[in-house]
Short mmCIF file of C-alpha atoms in Angstrom, two decimals:
data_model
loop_
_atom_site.label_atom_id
_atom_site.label_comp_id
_atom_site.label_asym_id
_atom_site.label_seq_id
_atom_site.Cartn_x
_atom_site.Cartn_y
_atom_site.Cartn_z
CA UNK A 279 183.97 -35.85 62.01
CA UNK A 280 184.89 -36.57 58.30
CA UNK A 281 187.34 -34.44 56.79
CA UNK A 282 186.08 -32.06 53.77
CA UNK A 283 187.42 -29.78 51.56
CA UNK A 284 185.24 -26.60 50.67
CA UNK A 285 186.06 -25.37 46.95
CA UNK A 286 185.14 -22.38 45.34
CA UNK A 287 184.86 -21.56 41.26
CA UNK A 288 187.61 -19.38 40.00
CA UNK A 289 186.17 -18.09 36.22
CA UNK A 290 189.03 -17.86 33.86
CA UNK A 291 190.20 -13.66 32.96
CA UNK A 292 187.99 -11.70 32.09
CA UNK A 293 184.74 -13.90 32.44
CA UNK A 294 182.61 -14.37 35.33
CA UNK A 295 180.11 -16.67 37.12
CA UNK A 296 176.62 -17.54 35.79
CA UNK A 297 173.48 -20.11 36.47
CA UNK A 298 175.22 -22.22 33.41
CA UNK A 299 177.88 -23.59 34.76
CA UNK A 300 176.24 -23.77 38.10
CA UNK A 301 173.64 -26.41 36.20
CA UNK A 302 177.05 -28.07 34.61
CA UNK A 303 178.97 -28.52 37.55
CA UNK A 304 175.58 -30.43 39.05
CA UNK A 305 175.34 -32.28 35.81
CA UNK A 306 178.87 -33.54 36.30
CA UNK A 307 178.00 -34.76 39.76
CA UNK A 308 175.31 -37.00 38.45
CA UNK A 309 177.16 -37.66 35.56
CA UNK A 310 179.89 -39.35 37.93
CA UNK A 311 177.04 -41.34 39.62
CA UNK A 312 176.68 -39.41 42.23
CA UNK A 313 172.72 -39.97 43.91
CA UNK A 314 170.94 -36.76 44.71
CA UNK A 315 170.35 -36.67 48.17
CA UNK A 316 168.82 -33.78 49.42
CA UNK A 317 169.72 -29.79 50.21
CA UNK A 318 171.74 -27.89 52.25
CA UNK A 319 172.35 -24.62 53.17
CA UNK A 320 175.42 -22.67 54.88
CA UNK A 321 174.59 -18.64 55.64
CA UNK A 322 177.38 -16.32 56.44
CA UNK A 323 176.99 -12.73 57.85
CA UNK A 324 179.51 -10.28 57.31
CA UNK A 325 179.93 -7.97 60.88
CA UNK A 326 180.94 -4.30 60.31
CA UNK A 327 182.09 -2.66 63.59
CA UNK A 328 179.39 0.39 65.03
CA UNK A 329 181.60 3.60 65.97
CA UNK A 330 180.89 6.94 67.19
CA UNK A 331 183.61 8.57 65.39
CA UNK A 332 182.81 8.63 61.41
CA UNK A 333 185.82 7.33 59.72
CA UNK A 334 187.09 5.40 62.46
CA UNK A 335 185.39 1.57 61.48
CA UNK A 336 189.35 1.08 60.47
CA UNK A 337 190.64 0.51 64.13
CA UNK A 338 188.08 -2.46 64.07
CA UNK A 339 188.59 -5.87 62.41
CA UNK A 340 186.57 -5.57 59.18
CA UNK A 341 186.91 -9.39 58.23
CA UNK A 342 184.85 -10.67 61.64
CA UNK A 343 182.22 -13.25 60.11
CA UNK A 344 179.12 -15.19 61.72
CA UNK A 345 178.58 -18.28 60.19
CA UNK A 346 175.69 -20.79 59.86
CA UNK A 347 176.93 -24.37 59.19
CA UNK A 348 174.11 -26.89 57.95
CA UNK A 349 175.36 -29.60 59.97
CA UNK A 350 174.63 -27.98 63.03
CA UNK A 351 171.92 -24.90 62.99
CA UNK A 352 172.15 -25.13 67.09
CA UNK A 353 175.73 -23.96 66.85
CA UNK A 354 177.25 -20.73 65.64
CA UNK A 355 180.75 -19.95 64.23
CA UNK A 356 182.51 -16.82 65.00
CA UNK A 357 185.40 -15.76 62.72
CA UNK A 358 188.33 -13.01 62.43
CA UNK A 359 190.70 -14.48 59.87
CA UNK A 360 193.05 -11.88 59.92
CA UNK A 361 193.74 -12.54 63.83
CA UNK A 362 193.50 -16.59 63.24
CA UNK A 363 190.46 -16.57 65.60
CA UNK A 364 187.62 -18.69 65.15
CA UNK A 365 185.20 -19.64 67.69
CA UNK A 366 182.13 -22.29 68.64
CA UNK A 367 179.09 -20.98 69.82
CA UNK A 368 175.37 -21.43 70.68
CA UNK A 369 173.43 -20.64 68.29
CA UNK A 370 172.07 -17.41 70.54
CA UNK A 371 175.28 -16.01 70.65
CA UNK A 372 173.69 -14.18 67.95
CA UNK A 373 171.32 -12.74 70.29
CA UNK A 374 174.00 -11.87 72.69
CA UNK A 375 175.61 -9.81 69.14
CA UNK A 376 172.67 -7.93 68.75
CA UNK A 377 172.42 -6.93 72.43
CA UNK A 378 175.87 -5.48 72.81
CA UNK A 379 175.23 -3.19 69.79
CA UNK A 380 179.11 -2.88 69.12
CA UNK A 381 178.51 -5.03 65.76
CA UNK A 382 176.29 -5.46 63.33
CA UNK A 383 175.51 -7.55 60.52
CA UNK A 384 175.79 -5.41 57.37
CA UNK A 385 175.25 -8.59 54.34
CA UNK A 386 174.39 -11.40 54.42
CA UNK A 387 175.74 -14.89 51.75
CA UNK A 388 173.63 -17.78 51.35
CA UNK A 389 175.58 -21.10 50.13
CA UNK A 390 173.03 -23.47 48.98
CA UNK A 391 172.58 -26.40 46.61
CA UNK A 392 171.87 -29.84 46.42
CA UNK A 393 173.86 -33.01 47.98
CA UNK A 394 175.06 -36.27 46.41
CA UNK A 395 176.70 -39.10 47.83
CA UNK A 396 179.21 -41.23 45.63
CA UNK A 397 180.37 -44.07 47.55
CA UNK A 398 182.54 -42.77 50.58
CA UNK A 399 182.21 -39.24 49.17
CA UNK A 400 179.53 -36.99 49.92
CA UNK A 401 179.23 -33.90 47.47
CA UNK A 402 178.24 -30.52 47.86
CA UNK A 403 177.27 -28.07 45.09
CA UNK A 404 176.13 -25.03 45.91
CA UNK A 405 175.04 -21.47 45.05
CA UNK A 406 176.43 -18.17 46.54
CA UNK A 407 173.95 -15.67 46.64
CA UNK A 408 172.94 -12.31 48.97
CA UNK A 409 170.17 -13.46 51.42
CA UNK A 410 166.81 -12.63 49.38
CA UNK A 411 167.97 -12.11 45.85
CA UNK A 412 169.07 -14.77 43.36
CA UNK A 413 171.91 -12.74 42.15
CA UNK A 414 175.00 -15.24 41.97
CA UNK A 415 177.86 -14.29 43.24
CA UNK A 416 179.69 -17.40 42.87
CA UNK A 417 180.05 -21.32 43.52
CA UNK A 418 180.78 -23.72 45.94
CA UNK A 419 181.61 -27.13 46.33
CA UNK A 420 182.51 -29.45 49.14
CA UNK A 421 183.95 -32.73 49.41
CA UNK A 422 183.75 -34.71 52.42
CA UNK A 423 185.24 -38.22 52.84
CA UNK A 424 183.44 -40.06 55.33
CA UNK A 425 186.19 -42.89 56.90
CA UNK A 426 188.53 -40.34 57.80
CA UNK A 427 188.52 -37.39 60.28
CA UNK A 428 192.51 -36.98 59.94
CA UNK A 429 193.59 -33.76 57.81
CA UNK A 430 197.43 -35.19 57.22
CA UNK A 431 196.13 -38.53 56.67
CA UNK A 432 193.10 -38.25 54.15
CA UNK A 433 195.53 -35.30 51.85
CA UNK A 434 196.10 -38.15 49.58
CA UNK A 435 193.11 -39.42 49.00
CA UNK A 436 191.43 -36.44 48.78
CA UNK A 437 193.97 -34.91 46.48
CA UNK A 438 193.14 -38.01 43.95
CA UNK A 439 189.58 -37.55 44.61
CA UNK A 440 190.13 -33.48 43.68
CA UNK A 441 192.04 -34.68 40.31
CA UNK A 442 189.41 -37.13 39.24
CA UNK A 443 186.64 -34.43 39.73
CA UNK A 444 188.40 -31.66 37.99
CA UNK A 445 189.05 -34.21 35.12
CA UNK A 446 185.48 -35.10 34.87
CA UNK A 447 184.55 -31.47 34.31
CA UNK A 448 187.04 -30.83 32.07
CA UNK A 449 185.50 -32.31 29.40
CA UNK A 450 182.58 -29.75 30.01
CA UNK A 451 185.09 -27.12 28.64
CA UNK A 452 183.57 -24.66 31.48
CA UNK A 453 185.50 -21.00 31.48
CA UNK A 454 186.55 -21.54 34.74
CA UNK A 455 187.84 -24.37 37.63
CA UNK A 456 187.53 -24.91 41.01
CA UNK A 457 190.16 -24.31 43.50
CA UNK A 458 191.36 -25.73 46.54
CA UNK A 459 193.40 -23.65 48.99
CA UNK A 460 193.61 -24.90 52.34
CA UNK A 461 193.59 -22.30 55.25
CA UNK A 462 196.66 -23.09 57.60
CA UNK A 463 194.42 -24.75 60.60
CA UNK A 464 197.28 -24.76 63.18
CA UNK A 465 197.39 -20.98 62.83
CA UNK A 466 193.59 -20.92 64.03
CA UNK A 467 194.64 -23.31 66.85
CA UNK A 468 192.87 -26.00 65.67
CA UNK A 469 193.90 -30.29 65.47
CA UNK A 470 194.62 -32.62 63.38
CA UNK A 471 191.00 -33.74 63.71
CA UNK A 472 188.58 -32.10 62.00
CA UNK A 473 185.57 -30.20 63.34
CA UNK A 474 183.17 -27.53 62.57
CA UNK A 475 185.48 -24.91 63.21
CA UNK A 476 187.54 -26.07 60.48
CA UNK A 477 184.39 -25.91 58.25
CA UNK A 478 183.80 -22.71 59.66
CA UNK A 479 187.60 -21.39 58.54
CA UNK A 480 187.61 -22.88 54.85
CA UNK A 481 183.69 -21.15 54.63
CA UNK A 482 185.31 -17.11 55.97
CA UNK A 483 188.64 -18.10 53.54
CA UNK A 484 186.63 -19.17 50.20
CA UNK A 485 184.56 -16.34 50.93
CA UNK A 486 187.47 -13.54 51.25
CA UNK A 487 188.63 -15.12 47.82
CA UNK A 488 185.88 -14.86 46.33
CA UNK A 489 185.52 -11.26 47.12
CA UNK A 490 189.18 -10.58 46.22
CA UNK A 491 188.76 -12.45 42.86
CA UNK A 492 185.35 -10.33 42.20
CA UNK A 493 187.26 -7.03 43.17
CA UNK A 494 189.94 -8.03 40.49
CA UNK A 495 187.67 -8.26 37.64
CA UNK A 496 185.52 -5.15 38.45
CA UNK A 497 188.15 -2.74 40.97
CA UNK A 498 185.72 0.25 40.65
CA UNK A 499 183.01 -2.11 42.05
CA UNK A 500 181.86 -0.75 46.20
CA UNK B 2 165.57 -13.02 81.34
CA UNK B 3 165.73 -14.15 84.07
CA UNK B 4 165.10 -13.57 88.52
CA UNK B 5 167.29 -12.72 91.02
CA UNK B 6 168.43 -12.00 94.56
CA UNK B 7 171.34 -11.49 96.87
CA UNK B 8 172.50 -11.90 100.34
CA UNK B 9 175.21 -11.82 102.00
CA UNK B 10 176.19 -14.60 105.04
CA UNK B 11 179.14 -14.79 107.27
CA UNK B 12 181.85 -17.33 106.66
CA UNK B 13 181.42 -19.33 109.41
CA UNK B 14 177.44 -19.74 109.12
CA UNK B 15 177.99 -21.32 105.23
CA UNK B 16 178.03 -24.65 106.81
CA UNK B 17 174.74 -24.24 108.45
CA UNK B 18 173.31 -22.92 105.57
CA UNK B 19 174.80 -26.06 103.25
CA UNK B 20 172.56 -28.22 105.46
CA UNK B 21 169.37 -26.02 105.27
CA UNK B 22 169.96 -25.84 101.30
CA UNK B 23 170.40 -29.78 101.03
CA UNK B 24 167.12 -30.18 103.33
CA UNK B 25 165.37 -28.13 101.63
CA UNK B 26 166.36 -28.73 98.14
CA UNK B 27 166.99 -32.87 97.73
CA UNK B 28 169.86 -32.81 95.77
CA UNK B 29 173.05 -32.58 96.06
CA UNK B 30 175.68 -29.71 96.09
CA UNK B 31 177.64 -29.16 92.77
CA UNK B 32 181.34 -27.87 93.36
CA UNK B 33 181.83 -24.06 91.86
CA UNK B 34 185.18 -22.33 91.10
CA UNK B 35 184.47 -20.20 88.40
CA UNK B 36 186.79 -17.30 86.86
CA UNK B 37 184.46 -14.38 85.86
CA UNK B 38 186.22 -11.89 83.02
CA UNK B 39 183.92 -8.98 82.53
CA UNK B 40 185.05 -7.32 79.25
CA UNK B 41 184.26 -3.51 78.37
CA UNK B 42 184.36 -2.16 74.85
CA UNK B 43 187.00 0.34 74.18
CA UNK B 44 185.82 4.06 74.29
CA UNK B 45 184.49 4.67 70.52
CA UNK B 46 182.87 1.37 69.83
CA UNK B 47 179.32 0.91 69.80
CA UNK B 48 176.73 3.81 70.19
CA UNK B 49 176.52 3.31 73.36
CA UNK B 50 179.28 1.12 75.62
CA UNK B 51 179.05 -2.17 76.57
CA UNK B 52 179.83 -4.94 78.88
CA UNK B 53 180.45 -8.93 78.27
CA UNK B 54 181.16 -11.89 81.15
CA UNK B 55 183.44 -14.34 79.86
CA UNK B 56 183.06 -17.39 82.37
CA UNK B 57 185.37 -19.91 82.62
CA UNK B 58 184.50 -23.29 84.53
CA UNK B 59 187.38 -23.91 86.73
CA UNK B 60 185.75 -27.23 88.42
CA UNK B 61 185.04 -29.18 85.03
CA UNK B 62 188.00 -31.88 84.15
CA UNK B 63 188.95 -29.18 80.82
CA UNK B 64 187.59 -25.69 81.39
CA UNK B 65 184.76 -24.43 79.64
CA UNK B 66 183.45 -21.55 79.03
CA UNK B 67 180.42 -19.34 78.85
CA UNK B 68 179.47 -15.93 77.21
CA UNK B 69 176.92 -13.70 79.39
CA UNK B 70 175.65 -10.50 78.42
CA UNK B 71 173.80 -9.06 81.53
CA UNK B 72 170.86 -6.34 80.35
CA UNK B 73 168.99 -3.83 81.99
CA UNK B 74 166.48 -4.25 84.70
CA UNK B 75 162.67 -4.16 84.46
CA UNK B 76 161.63 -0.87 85.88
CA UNK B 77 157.94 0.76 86.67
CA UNK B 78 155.62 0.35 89.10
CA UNK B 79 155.06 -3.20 88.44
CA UNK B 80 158.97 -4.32 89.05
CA UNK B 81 158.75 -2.06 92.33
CA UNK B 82 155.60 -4.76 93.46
CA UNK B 83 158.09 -7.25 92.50
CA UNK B 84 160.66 -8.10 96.28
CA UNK B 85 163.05 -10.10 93.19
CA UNK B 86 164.86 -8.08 90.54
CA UNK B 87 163.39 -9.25 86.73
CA UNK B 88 166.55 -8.67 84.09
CA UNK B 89 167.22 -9.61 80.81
CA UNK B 90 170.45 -12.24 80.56
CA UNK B 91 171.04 -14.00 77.86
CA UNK B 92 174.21 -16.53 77.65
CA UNK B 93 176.11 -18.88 75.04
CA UNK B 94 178.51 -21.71 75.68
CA UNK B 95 181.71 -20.64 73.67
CA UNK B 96 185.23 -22.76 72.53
CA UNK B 97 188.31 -21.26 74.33
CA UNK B 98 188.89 -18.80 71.97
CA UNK B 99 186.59 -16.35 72.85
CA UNK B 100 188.93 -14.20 75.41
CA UNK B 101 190.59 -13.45 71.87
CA UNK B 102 187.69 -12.71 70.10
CA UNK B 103 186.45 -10.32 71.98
CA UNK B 104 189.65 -8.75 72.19
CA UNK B 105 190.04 -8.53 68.85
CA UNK B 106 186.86 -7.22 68.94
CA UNK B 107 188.01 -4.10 70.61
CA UNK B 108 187.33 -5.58 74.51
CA UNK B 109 189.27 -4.73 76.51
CA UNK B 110 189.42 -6.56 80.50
CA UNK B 111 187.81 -4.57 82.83
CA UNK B 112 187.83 -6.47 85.90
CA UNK B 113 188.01 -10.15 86.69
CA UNK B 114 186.82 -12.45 89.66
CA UNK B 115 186.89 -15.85 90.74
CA UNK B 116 184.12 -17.07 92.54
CA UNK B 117 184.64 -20.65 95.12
CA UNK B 118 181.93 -22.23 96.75
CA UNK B 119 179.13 -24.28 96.12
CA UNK B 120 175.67 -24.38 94.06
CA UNK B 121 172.23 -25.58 94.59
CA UNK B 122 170.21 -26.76 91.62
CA UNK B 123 166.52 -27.58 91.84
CA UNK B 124 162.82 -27.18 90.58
CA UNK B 125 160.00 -25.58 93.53
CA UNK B 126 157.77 -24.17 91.45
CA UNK B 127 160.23 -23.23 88.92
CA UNK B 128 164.34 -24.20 87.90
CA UNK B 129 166.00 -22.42 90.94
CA UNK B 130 169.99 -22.28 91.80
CA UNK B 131 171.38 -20.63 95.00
CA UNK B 132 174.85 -20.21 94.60
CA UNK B 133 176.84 -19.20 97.88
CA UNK B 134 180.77 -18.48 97.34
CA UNK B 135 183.68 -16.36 98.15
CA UNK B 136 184.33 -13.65 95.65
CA UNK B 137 188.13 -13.26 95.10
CA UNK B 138 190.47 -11.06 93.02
CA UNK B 139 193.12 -11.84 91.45
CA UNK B 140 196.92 -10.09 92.37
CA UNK B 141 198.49 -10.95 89.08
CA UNK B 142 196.35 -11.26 86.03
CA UNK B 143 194.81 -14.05 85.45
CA UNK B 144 196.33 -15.66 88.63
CA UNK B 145 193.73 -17.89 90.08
CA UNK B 146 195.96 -19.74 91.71
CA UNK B 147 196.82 -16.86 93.97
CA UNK B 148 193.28 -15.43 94.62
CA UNK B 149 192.35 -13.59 97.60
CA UNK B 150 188.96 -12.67 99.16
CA UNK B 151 187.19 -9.29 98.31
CA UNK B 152 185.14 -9.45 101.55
CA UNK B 153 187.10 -11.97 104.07
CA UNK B 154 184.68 -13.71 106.14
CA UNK B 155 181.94 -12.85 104.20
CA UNK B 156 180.60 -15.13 101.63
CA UNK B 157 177.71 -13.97 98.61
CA UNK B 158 174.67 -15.79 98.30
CA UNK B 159 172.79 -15.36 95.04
CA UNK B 160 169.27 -16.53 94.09
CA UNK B 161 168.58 -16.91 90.65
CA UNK B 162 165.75 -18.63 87.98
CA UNK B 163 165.47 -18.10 84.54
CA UNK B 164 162.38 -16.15 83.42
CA UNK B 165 160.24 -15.22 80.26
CA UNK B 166 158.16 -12.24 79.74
CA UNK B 167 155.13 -14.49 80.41
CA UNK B 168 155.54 -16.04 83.41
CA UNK B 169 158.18 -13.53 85.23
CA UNK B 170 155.28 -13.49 88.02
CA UNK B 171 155.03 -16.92 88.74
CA UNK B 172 158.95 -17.04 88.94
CA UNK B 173 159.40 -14.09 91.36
CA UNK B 174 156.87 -15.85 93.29
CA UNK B 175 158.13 -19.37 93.52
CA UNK B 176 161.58 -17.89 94.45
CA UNK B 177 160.15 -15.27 96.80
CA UNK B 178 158.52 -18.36 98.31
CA UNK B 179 161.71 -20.57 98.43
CA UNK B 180 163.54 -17.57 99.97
CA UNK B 181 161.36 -17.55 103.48
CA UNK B 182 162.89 -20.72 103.99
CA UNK B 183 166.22 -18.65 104.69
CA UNK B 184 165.30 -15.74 106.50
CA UNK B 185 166.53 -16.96 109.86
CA UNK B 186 170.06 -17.34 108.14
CA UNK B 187 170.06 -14.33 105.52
CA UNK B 188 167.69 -11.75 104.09
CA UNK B 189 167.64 -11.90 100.25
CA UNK B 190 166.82 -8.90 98.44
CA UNK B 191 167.80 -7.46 95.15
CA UNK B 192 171.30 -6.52 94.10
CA UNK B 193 172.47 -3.25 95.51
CA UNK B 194 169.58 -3.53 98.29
CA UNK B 195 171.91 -4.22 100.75
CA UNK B 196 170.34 -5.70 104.01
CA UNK B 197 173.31 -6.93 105.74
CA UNK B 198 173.89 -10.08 108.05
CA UNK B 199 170.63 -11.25 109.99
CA UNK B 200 170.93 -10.79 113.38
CA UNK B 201 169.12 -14.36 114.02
CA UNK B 202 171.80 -16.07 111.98
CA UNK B 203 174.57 -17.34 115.07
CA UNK B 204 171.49 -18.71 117.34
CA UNK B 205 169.95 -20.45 113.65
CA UNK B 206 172.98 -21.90 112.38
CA UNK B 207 173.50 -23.05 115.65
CA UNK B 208 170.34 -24.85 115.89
CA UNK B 209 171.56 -26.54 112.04
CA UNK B 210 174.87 -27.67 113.49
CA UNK B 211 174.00 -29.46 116.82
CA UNK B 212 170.91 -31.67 115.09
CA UNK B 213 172.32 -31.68 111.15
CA UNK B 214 169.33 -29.67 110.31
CA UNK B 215 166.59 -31.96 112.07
CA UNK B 216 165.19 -28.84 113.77
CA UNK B 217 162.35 -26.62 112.31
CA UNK B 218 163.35 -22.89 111.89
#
């Protein structure tokens, strides 16, 4: 499987995201010759632990995430990033959730956007939104290069790949930039080789960051 | 959802009944060896508790493993016309890591098995396995290497099809069906119906040994 980076848009102090630089960042894509391929969409659900003691959710991990890859809809991704645990699943494991009543999804993230291919490169730009509103909560990019499925041996090349993008929107003067921070993988028990779950680990760590970032600029927010 | 029935046979009659199976069914036997971790949430999680199977294949080259959630049974006066117990079951193949999920969860082990013997897959009016094995527990945790019988000389045989709200019926008849084709070696019936060994079993596994199963029951 080719290796990919997943980025998320950090807005500079004191400003946040909006639809406009969404609509620049896809601009630049283009702009680079990248062709417009299609759509895609990723959905993460955020589980909150069911208790029968009030006040007690605590005791529970409150950073265990579902996650729907576009790649594979038949597959589900199971996350707890503060144990390192991430795990592959049928897609009815869902089902088999819901049954056990110990969890339940309380919100729901939609990444979705469109696709472009440059050469070896396939792009991803994407919204972040709650399911069923169009309220942006922030954006997403990934990067995939399609020859290699090594993580140590495509860091170069996708490092210069990272620089050239972040040039090319530079010159949009945009009040933020995207950011790249890899999750440690061998922590989560995963190879060199990437895979899904690795997908799956980047989508629960952008996503905590995004939320931290968020809870920066507004603390009183929740 | 899916159908189901259990029996139990004696150790020494499992041959008799391998050769019955393979006449009946046309295929051949797959190898089982499966270590069953049934997981129970702590005390104050969930409304209401709950159980999970972790199930890890022990015959495949790399083990895999398998999430089952086993639900409640059908119930009423139309289950009771039913001789095969209707359930809801619904299971996911899972990486490795899901022994630490659920812990992390707030799982905690509640009992685990390992199950040895040998399983039947087939279609006679619908997808049917019979499973017959050895139930063993474990003396050290996790120690399948050093597994000993629950019930020595005594081996589980389980009946099972998968099922849908529609056709249920059809199912419990098709298996119901199969099932007759046992009697002489084991009564079926539905878990915790317990019927015991058949008396008819020694003479009819007899009768399966000498001719390799040429003889009609």
């Amino acid at each position: 499987m080719p290796i990919k980076w997943i980025l998320h848009w950090q807005p500079n102090a004191g400003t946040t995201v909006n639809t406009q630089i969404l609509s620049e960042v896809s601009q630049c894509a283009e702009s680079i010759n990248g062709v417009k391929e299609g759509r895609w969409k990723t959905i993460l659900s955020f589980y909150r632990a069911m208790v029968r003691e009030q006040g007690s959710a605590n005791e529970f991990p409150r950073d265990f995430v579902g996650i729907s890859l576009a790649e594979q809809p038949s597959k589900y991704f199971l996350v707890i990033r503060g144990q390192r645990v991430v795990v592959e699943a049928e897609s009815n494991i869902q089902m088999i959730m819901e049954k056990l009543q110990s969890y339940k999804t309380r919100f729901v993230l939609t990444f979705e956007g469109n696709q472009y291919q440059l050469g070896d490169f396939q792009l991803r730009v994407g919204k972040v939104v709650p399911t069923h509103s169009e309220s942006l909560r922030g954006i997403v990019m990934e990067m995939e290069y399609q020859p290699i499925s090594s993580c140590e041996k495509s860091h170069q090349i996708m490092g210069e790949f990272f620089d050239l993008w972040q040039e090319a929107l530079s010159k949009r003067s945009l009040q933020g930039h995207f950011v790249h921070l890899e999750p440690n993988f061998t922590e989560y028990g995963l190879p060199d080789q990437y895979t899904l779950q690795h997908t799956a680990v980047q989508y629960a760590s952008i996503t905590a960051q995004m939320i931290s970032t968020a809870q920066t600029v507004q603390p009183n927010r929740n | 959802m899916e159908c189901v029935v259990q029996g139990i046979i004696e150790t020494k009659h499992v041959e008799a009944l391998e050769i019955l199976l393979q006449g009946l069914c046309g295929v051949h036997r797959d190898s089982l060896r499966i270590h069953e971790l049934c997981l129970k949430s702590v005390p104050n999680l969930g409304l209401v508790s709950s159980e999970v199977r972790l199930l890890c294949d022990l015959e495949q080259p790399e083990p895999t493993w398998t999430v089952r959630h086993i639900g409640g049974a059908m119930r009423g006066a139309g289950a009771e016309q039913i001789s095969v117990l209707v359930r809801t079951m619904a299971e996911s193949k899972v990486s490795k890591n899901a022994l630490r999920l659920f812990y992390a969860l707030g799982y905690k082990l509640d009992h685990e098995l390992l199950r040895v013997g040998f399983a039947f897959h087939f279609n006679r009016g619908a997808p049917i396995t019979v499973t017959v094995s050895s139930v063993n527990k474990m003396l050290k945790l996790h120690a399948t290497d050093e597994a000993v019988p629950v019930t020595p000389g005594i081996q589980l045989v389980e009946v099972t099809a998968p099922a849908s709200s529609e056709n249920y019926t059809e199912v419990a008849a098709a298996m119901t069906s199969f099932c007759e084709y046992l009697a002489p070696l084991l009564h079926l019936s539905k878990p915790g119906v317990s019927t015991g060994v058949v008396p008819t079993a020694a003479a009819a596994a007899a009768s399966l040994m000498s001719d390799g199963g040429g003889t009609t029951l």
